[in-house]
Short mmCIF file of C-alpha atoms and ligand atoms in Angstrom, two decimals:
data_model
loop_
_atom_site.label_atom_id
_atom_site.label_comp_id
_atom_site.label_asym_id
_atom_site.label_seq_id
_atom_site.Cartn_x
_atom_site.Cartn_y
_atom_site.Cartn_z
CA MET A 1342 29.18 1.55 -13.37
CA ASP A 1343 29.18 -1.94 -11.94
CA SER A 1344 25.51 -2.94 -11.73
CA ALA A 1345 26.16 -4.28 -8.23
CA ASP A 1346 26.74 -0.70 -7.06
CA ARG A 1347 23.59 0.77 -8.54
CA VAL A 1348 21.62 0.96 -5.32
CA LEU A 1349 24.52 2.89 -3.77
CA GLN A 1350 24.92 5.46 -6.58
CA PRO A 1351 22.67 8.41 -7.51
CA HIS A 1352 20.50 7.69 -10.57
CA ASN A 1353 20.53 9.89 -13.69
CA TYR A 1354 16.82 10.02 -14.46
CA PRO A 1355 15.11 13.42 -14.65
CA GLY A 1356 12.50 12.39 -12.05
CA ARG A 1357 12.87 11.93 -8.32
CA LEU A 1358 12.41 8.78 -6.26
CA PHE A 1359 11.29 9.18 -2.66
CA ILE A 1360 10.67 6.04 -0.64
CA VAL A 1361 9.49 5.19 2.88
CA GLU A 1362 10.53 2.28 5.07
CA GLY A 1363 9.72 1.13 8.60
CA ILE A 1364 8.12 -1.79 10.40
CA ASP A 1365 4.38 -2.41 10.09
CA GLY A 1366 2.52 0.21 12.12
CA SER A 1367 5.36 2.74 11.97
CA GLY A 1368 3.09 5.18 10.13
CA LYS A 1369 5.02 5.29 6.85
CA SER A 1370 1.92 4.91 4.62
CA THR A 1371 0.22 7.76 6.46
CA GLN A 1372 3.26 9.98 5.91
CA ILE A 1373 3.84 9.20 2.25
CA ARG A 1374 0.15 9.71 1.42
CA LEU A 1375 0.27 13.10 3.14
CA LEU A 1376 3.41 13.96 1.21
CA GLN A 1377 1.68 12.95 -2.02
CA THR A 1378 -1.30 15.23 -1.33
CA TRP A 1379 1.02 18.11 -0.49
CA LEU A 1380 3.19 17.68 -3.59
CA GLU A 1381 0.14 17.39 -5.83
CA SER A 1382 -1.37 20.51 -4.29
CA GLN A 1383 1.75 22.33 -5.46
CA GLY A 1384 1.28 21.11 -8.98
CA TYR A 1385 3.95 18.38 -9.06
CA ASP A 1386 3.36 15.29 -11.16
CA VAL A 1387 3.41 12.45 -8.67
CA TYR A 1388 3.32 8.71 -9.20
CA PHE A 1389 2.55 6.49 -6.20
CA THR A 1390 3.58 2.84 -6.00
CA GLU A 1391 3.53 0.14 -3.33
CA TRP A 1392 5.71 -2.86 -2.56
CA ASN A 1393 4.29 -6.18 -3.67
CA SER A 1394 1.55 -4.92 -5.90
CA ALA A 1395 2.19 -6.72 -9.20
CA ASP A 1396 -0.73 -9.00 -9.99
CA LEU A 1397 1.59 -11.27 -11.91
CA ILE A 1398 3.30 -12.63 -8.82
CA LYS A 1399 0.68 -11.84 -6.20
CA ALA A 1400 -1.48 -14.90 -6.88
CA THR A 1401 1.54 -17.21 -6.75
CA THR A 1402 2.97 -15.87 -3.49
CA LYS A 1403 -0.47 -15.88 -1.87
CA ARG A 1404 -1.05 -19.54 -2.72
CA ALA A 1405 2.46 -20.57 -1.78
CA LYS A 1406 2.32 -18.72 1.55
CA LYS A 1407 -0.94 -20.45 2.44
CA LYS A 1408 0.56 -23.86 1.80
CA GLY A 1409 3.84 -22.97 3.49
CA ALA A 1410 5.51 -24.08 0.27
CA LEU A 1411 8.29 -21.49 0.19
CA THR A 1412 11.82 -21.64 1.55
CA PRO A 1413 13.46 -18.33 2.54
CA THR A 1414 15.35 -18.38 -0.77
CA THR A 1415 12.37 -19.09 -3.03
CA PHE A 1416 10.29 -16.57 -1.09
CA SER A 1417 12.99 -13.97 -1.63
CA LEU A 1418 13.41 -14.79 -5.32
CA LEU A 1419 9.68 -14.50 -5.98
CA HIS A 1420 9.68 -11.06 -4.43
CA THR A 1421 12.78 -10.05 -6.40
CA THR A 1422 10.94 -11.07 -9.57
CA ASP A 1423 7.91 -9.12 -8.45
CA PHE A 1424 10.04 -6.05 -7.79
CA ALA A 1425 11.94 -6.34 -11.08
CA HIS A 1426 8.61 -6.45 -12.90
CA ARG A 1427 7.28 -3.41 -11.04
CA LEU A 1428 10.50 -1.52 -11.54
CA VAL A 1429 10.30 -1.93 -15.30
CA THR A 1430 6.55 -1.42 -15.67
CA ASN A 1431 5.72 1.05 -12.87
CA ILE A 1432 8.72 2.84 -11.42
CA LEU A 1433 11.11 3.50 -14.31
CA PRO A 1434 8.62 4.96 -16.84
CA PRO A 1435 7.49 7.85 -14.57
CA LEU A 1436 11.07 8.36 -13.34
CA LYS A 1437 12.31 8.62 -16.94
CA ALA A 1438 9.39 10.94 -17.69
CA GLY A 1439 10.56 13.30 -14.96
CA MET A 1440 7.83 12.59 -12.42
CA ILE A 1441 8.16 12.35 -8.66
CA VAL A 1442 7.82 8.69 -7.78
CA LEU A 1443 6.70 7.90 -4.24
CA ALA A 1444 7.23 4.31 -3.14
CA ASP A 1445 5.63 2.83 -0.04
CA ARG A 1446 8.50 0.41 0.79
CA TYR A 1447 11.43 -0.34 -1.46
CA VAL A 1448 14.23 -2.91 -1.68
CA PHE A 1449 15.18 -2.26 1.95
CA THR A 1450 12.00 -4.08 2.96
CA ALA A 1451 13.43 -7.18 1.30
CA TYR A 1452 16.87 -6.59 2.78
CA ALA A 1453 15.34 -6.62 6.26
CA ARG A 1454 12.63 -9.24 5.94
CA ASP A 1455 14.56 -11.82 3.94
CA VAL A 1456 17.54 -11.69 6.30
CA VAL A 1457 15.24 -12.18 9.30
CA ARG A 1458 13.74 -15.14 7.44
CA GLY A 1459 17.17 -16.70 7.07
CA CYS A 1460 18.75 -15.44 3.82
CA SER A 1461 22.27 -14.11 3.79
CA ARG A 1462 22.62 -10.33 3.91
CA GLU A 1463 25.10 -10.25 1.04
CA TRP A 1464 22.99 -12.51 -1.16
CA VAL A 1465 19.81 -10.43 -0.77
CA ARG A 1466 21.66 -7.17 -1.46
CA LYS A 1467 23.20 -8.64 -4.58
CA SER A 1468 19.91 -9.93 -5.92
CA TYR A 1469 18.41 -6.41 -5.73
CA SER A 1470 21.50 -4.59 -6.98
CA PHE A 1471 19.73 -3.54 -10.20
CA ALA A 1472 17.48 -1.15 -8.24
CA PRO A 1473 18.13 2.60 -8.62
CA ARG A 1474 19.13 4.46 -5.47
CA PRO A 1475 16.28 6.57 -4.07
CA ASP A 1476 16.81 10.33 -3.81
CA ILE A 1477 15.35 10.17 -0.32
CA ALA A 1478 14.84 7.08 1.84
CA PHE A 1479 12.75 8.01 4.88
CA TYR A 1480 13.01 5.54 7.75
CA PHE A 1481 10.23 5.71 10.32
CA ARG A 1482 11.77 4.35 13.47
CA VAL A 1483 9.38 3.12 16.14
CA PRO A 1484 9.59 0.50 18.93
CA THR A 1485 7.62 -2.67 18.23
CA ASP A 1486 5.20 -2.24 21.15
CA ILE A 1487 4.04 1.17 19.86
CA ALA A 1488 3.65 -0.21 16.33
CA LEU A 1489 1.65 -3.13 17.70
CA LYS A 1490 -0.66 -0.80 19.66
CA ARG A 1491 -1.35 1.25 16.53
CA ILE A 1492 -2.11 -1.80 14.41
CA THR A 1493 -4.42 -3.37 16.99
CA LEU A 1494 -6.25 -0.08 17.42
CA ALA A 1495 -6.94 -0.04 13.69
CA ARG A 1496 -7.86 -3.76 13.42
CA PRO A 1497 -8.12 -6.43 16.15
CA LYS A 1498 -6.34 -9.30 14.36
CA LEU A 1499 -2.73 -9.42 13.20
CA LYS A 1500 -1.93 -10.82 9.78
CA ALA A 1501 0.02 -14.08 10.10
CA PHE A 1502 2.83 -12.84 7.88
CA GLU A 1503 3.28 -9.48 9.59
CA ALA A 1504 3.58 -11.42 12.87
CA GLY A 1505 6.05 -13.84 11.23
CA MET A 1506 3.92 -16.78 12.41
CA ASP A 1507 5.42 -19.14 9.81
CA LEU A 1508 8.79 -18.79 11.54
CA ASN A 1509 7.53 -20.44 14.76
CA LEU A 1510 9.04 -17.72 16.91
CA HIS A 1511 6.21 -17.76 19.44
CA ALA A 1512 2.77 -19.38 19.70
CA ASP A 1513 1.19 -16.03 20.55
CA PRO A 1514 0.88 -13.78 17.47
CA PHE A 1515 1.51 -10.61 19.51
CA GLU A 1516 4.73 -11.97 21.00
CA SER A 1517 5.73 -13.33 17.60
CA PHE A 1518 5.12 -9.89 16.06
CA LYS A 1519 7.48 -8.30 18.58
CA VAL A 1520 10.27 -10.81 17.93
CA PHE A 1521 9.85 -10.76 14.14
CA GLN A 1522 9.42 -7.01 13.74
CA GLY A 1523 12.18 -6.47 16.32
CA GLY A 1524 14.53 -8.39 14.02
CA ILE A 1525 13.43 -6.26 11.09
CA LEU A 1526 14.02 -3.10 13.11
CA ALA A 1527 17.59 -4.24 13.86
CA GLU A 1528 18.18 -4.89 10.14
CA TYR A 1529 16.85 -1.43 9.19
CA ASP A 1530 19.19 0.12 11.76
CA ARG A 1531 22.18 -1.45 10.00
CA MET A 1532 21.16 0.23 6.72
CA VAL A 1533 20.92 3.80 8.04
CA ALA A 1534 24.53 4.83 7.33
CA PRO A 1535 25.31 2.84 4.13
CA HIS A 1536 22.04 3.85 2.47
CA GLY A 1537 21.78 7.39 3.84
CA PHE A 1538 18.38 6.92 5.47
CA VAL A 1539 16.62 10.02 6.77
CA VAL A 1540 15.60 8.74 10.19
CA LEU A 1541 12.38 10.01 11.74
CA ASP A 1542 11.30 9.48 15.30
CA ALA A 1543 8.03 7.77 14.40
CA THR A 1544 6.75 7.93 17.98
CA LYS A 1545 6.09 11.63 17.34
CA SER A 1546 2.74 12.96 16.14
CA ILE A 1547 1.69 12.64 12.52
CA THR A 1548 1.89 16.44 12.13
CA GLU A 1549 5.35 16.79 13.63
CA GLN A 1550 6.74 14.10 11.35
CA GLN A 1551 5.00 15.41 8.25
CA ARG A 1552 6.56 18.82 8.82
CA ILE A 1553 10.04 17.24 8.64
CA VAL A 1554 9.10 15.03 5.68
CA ARG A 1555 8.00 18.08 3.69
CA GLN A 1556 11.12 20.05 4.59
CA VAL A 1557 13.40 17.21 3.46
CA ALA A 1558 11.40 16.69 0.25
CA GLN A 1559 11.38 20.40 -0.54
CA ALA A 1560 15.15 20.63 -0.12
CA LYS A 1561 15.59 17.69 -2.51
CA LEU A 1562 13.39 19.40 -5.07
CA GLU A 1563 15.45 22.59 -5.22
CA ASP A 1564 17.41 21.40 -8.25
CA TYR A 1565 14.48 19.52 -9.77
CA ASP A 1566 13.47 20.64 -13.22
CA ARG A 1567 9.67 20.59 -13.34
CA GLU A 1568 9.72 21.36 -17.04
CA ALA A 1569 11.48 18.05 -17.64
CA ALA A 1570 8.29 16.24 -16.65
CA ILE A 1571 6.03 15.33 -19.56
CA ALA A 1572 2.40 15.50 -18.33
P1 ADP B 576 2.45 1.48 8.16
O1 ADP B 576 2.20 1.87 6.74
O2 ADP B 576 3.85 1.77 8.60
O3 ADP B 576 2.06 0.06 8.47
P2 ADP B 576 0.20 3.21 8.77
O4 ADP B 576 0.51 4.53 8.19
O5 ADP B 576 -0.75 2.33 8.03
O6 ADP B 576 1.54 2.41 9.10
O7 ADP B 576 -0.31 3.48 10.25
C1 ADP B 576 -0.73 2.42 11.10
C2 ADP B 576 -1.80 2.96 12.06
O8 ADP B 576 -1.19 3.89 12.96
C3 ADP B 576 -2.93 3.71 11.36
O9 ADP B 576 -4.13 3.44 12.02
C4 ADP B 576 -2.52 5.17 11.50
O10 ADP B 576 -3.62 6.04 11.52
C5 ADP B 576 -1.81 5.18 12.85
N1 ADP B 576 -0.71 6.17 12.92
C6 ADP B 576 0.14 6.54 11.95
N2 ADP B 576 1.03 7.44 12.38
C7 ADP B 576 0.75 7.66 13.69
C8 ADP B 576 1.32 8.51 14.70
N3 ADP B 576 2.37 9.29 14.45
N4 ADP B 576 0.76 8.47 15.91
C9 ADP B 576 -0.29 7.67 16.18
N5 ADP B 576 -0.88 6.85 15.28
C10 ADP B 576 -0.39 6.84 14.04
#
């Protein structure tokens, strides 16, 4: 298989890879955590991982972001490096060991964000082409104003990067959030068909959405061989 097609082809590992995507405040973390609890309660071996969590790169990106020292390309490349590191150290071992890997955000986060920041769509997709295709990619679709309301209910201040403040879209962080996250939403929408996203109406209640999430996950687990997992 051409490595450039990897993210478009089913993987051959004994485990399963379920991922969630959506703009900030869409409720994806809430849903994947609930899914994790449910799967574990049924005795599945679950491994949870988040986007951007490798300590190796974290310190560098944090410092560089503060100084505004990154171009869209260098920003993107740092995150690709971060992801490649996490893929090898976190995601692939449990997937090869037959576990159910749950990822809070995946390469599609980079596809969306880096394009909004000015990188070419083709270029970003190519740089992440080594990533295995998820068995399920849930996309929590929500309008920006609802996402913004949820975030500000939980905490009064927006993070500069989630509002895209470095892009000088708007002086007001709330307006900037809407423009920036609106761009991300449009990018996600383009990925639905080519990447087979399972789209959820994320304006619905947590319970209603979780019911669907569990149904979709259960259907995907019908041909899953639990005995293949080590544990
Ligand atoms: P994300 O991971 O997409 O940024 P979170 O799961 O952290 O979103 O949720 C953001 C906030 O919205 C949290 O305070 C959460 O409790 C709340 N929330 C999540 N889902 C819903 C929902 N369906 N309806 C109302 N509030 C929600």
